[in-house]
mmCIF file of C-alpha atoms in Angstrom:
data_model
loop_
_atom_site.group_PDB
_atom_site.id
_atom_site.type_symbol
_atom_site.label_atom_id
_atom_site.label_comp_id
_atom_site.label_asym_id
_atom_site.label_seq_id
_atom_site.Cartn_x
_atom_site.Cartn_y
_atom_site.Cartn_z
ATOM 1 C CA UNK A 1 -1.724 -196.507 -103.099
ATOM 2 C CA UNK A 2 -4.144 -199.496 -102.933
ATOM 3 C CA UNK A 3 -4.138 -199.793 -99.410
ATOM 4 C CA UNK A 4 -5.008 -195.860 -99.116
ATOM 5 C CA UNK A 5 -8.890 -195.301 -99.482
ATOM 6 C CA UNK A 6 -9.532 -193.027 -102.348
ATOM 7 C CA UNK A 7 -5.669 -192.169 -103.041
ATOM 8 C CA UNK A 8 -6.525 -191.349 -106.649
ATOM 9 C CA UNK A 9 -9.622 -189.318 -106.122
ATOM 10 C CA UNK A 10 -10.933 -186.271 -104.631
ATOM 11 C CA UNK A 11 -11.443 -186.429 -100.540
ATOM 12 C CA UNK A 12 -14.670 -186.828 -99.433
ATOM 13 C CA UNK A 13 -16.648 -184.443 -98.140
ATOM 14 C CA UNK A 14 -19.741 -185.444 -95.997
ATOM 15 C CA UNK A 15 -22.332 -182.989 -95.037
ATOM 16 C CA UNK A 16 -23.041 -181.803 -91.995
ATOM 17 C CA UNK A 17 -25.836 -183.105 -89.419
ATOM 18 C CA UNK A 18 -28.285 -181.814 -87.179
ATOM 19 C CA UNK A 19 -28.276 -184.846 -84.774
ATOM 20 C CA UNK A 20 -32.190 -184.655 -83.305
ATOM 21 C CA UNK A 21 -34.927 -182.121 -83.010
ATOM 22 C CA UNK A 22 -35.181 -179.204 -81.199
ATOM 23 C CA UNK A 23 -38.620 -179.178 -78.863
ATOM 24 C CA UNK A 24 -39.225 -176.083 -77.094
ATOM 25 C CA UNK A 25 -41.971 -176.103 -74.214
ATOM 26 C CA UNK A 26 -43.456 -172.733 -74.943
ATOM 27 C CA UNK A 27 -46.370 -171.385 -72.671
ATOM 28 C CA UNK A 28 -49.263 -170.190 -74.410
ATOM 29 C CA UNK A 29 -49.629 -166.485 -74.928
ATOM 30 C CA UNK A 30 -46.035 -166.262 -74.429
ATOM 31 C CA UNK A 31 -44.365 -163.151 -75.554
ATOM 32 C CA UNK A 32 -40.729 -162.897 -77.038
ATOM 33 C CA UNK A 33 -40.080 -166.463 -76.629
ATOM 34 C CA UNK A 34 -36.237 -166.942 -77.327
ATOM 35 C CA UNK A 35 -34.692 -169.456 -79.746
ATOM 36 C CA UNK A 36 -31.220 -170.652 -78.324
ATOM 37 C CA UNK A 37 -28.183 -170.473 -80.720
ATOM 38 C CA UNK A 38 -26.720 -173.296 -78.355
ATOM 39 C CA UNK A 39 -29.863 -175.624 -78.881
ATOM 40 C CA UNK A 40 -28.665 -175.756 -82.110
ATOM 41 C CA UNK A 41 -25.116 -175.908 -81.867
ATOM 42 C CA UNK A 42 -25.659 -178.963 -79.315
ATOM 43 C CA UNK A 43 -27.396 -180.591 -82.415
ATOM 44 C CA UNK A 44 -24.721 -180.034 -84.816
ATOM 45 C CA UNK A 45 -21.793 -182.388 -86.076
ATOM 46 C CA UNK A 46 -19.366 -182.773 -88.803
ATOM 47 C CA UNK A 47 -17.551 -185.339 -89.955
ATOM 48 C CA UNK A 48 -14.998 -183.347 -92.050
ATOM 49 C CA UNK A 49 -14.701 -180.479 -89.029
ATOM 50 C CA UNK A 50 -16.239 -177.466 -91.104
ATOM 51 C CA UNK A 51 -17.860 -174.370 -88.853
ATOM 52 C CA UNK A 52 -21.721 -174.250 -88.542
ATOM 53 C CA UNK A 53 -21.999 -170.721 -89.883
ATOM 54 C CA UNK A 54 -25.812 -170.247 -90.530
ATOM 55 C CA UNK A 55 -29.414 -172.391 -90.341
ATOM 56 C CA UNK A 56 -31.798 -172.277 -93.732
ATOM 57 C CA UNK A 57 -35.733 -172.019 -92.458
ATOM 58 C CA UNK A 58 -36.958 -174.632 -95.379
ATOM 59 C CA UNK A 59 -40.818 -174.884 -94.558
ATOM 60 C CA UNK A 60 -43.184 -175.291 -91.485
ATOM 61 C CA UNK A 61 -45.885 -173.164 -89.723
ATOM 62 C CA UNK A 62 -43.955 -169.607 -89.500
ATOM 63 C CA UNK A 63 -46.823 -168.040 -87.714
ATOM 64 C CA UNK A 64 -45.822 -165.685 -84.631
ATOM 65 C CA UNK A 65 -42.002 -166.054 -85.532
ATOM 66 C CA UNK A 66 -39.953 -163.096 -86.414
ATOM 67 C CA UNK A 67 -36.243 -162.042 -86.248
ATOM 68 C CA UNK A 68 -34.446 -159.366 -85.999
ATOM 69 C CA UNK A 69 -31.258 -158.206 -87.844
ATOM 70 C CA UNK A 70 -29.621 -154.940 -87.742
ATOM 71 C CA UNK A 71 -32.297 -153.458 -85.393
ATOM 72 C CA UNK A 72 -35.260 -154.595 -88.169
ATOM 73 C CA UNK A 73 -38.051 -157.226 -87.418
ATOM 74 C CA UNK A 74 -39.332 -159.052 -89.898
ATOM 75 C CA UNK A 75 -41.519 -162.067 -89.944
ATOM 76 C CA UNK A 76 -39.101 -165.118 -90.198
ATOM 77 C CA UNK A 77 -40.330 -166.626 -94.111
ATOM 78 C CA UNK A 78 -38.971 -169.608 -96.325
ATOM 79 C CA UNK A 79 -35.291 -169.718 -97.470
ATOM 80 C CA UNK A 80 -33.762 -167.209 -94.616
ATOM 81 C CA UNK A 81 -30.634 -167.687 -93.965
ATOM 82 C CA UNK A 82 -30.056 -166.629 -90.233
ATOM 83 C CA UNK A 83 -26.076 -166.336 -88.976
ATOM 84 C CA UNK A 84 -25.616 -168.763 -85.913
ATOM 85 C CA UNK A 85 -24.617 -165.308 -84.618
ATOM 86 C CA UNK A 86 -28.095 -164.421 -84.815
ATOM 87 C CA UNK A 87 -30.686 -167.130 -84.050
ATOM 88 C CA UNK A 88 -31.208 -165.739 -80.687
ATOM 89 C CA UNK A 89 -32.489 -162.731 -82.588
ATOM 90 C CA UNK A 90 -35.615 -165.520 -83.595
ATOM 91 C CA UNK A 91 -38.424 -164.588 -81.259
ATOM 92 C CA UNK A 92 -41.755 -166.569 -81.146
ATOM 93 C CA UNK A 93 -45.505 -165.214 -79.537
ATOM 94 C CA UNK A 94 -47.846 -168.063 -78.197
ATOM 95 C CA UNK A 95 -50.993 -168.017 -79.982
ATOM 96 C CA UNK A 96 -53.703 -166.498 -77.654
ATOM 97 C CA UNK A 97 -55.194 -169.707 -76.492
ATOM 98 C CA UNK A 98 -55.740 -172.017 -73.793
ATOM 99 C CA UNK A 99 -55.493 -175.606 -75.518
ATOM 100 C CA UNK A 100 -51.752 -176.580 -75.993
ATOM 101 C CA UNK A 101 -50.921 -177.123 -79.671
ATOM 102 C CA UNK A 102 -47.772 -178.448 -81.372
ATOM 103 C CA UNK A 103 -45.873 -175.910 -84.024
ATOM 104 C CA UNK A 104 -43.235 -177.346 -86.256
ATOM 105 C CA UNK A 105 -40.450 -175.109 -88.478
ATOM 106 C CA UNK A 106 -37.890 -176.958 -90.881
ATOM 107 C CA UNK A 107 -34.076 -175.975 -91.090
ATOM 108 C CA UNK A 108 -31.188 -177.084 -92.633
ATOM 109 C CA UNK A 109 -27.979 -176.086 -91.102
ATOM 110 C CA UNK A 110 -25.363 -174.574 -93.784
ATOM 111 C CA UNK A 111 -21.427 -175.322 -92.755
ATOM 112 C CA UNK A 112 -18.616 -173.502 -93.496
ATOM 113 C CA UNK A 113 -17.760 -175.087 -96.956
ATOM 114 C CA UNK A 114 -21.597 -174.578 -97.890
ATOM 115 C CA UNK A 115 -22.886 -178.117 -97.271
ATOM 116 C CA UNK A 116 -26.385 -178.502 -96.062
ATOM 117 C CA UNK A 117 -27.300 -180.703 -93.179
ATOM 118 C CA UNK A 118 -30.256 -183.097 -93.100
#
């Protein structure tokens, strides 16, 4: 048993990562922009092979994002939990202006078992 790593004990269960950021290129004014469910999946890894079932919006400028679940639109807020099935449902309007301007939103990814990525 002592050449066995943690024989004794419970396994251990690492959480999940988001490897990277996600950068979108979004023209200004744009309308409807879509969020990718496979930019995120492309981003996700686990060392102990549980799903990516859902991302957790943690903080960040919000403005001009919404999402839309069972045919309602809401503005997306603090602690939503979006399905993976849904984050193409995430829209985002370009503020009405010429100068470009950088907008950053905060997620942690939630696996199967409930662990929270990075």
């Amino acid at each position: 048993c002592s050449l066995i790593a943690n024989c004794n004990g419970t396994p251990t269960d690492t959480p999940p990562v988001m490897n990277g950021n996600i950068v979108y290129n979004v023209p200004n004014r744009a309308i409807n922009f879509p969020i990718s469910e496979s930019d995120f999946q492309s981003k996700y890894y686990d060392a102990n092979g549980d799903t990516f079932t859902s991302i957790k919006i943690t903080g960040g400028n919000l403005t001009n994002l919404t999402k839309t679940i069972n045919g309602v639109t809401t503005p997306l807020a603090v602690n939503d939990i979006i399905s993976v099935s849904d984050i193409s449902n995430i829209k985002f309007n370009g503020i009405n202006q010429d100068p470009s301007y950088t907008q950053t939103v905060n997620y942690v990814a939630i696996a199967s078992n409930g662990g929270q990525s990075n």
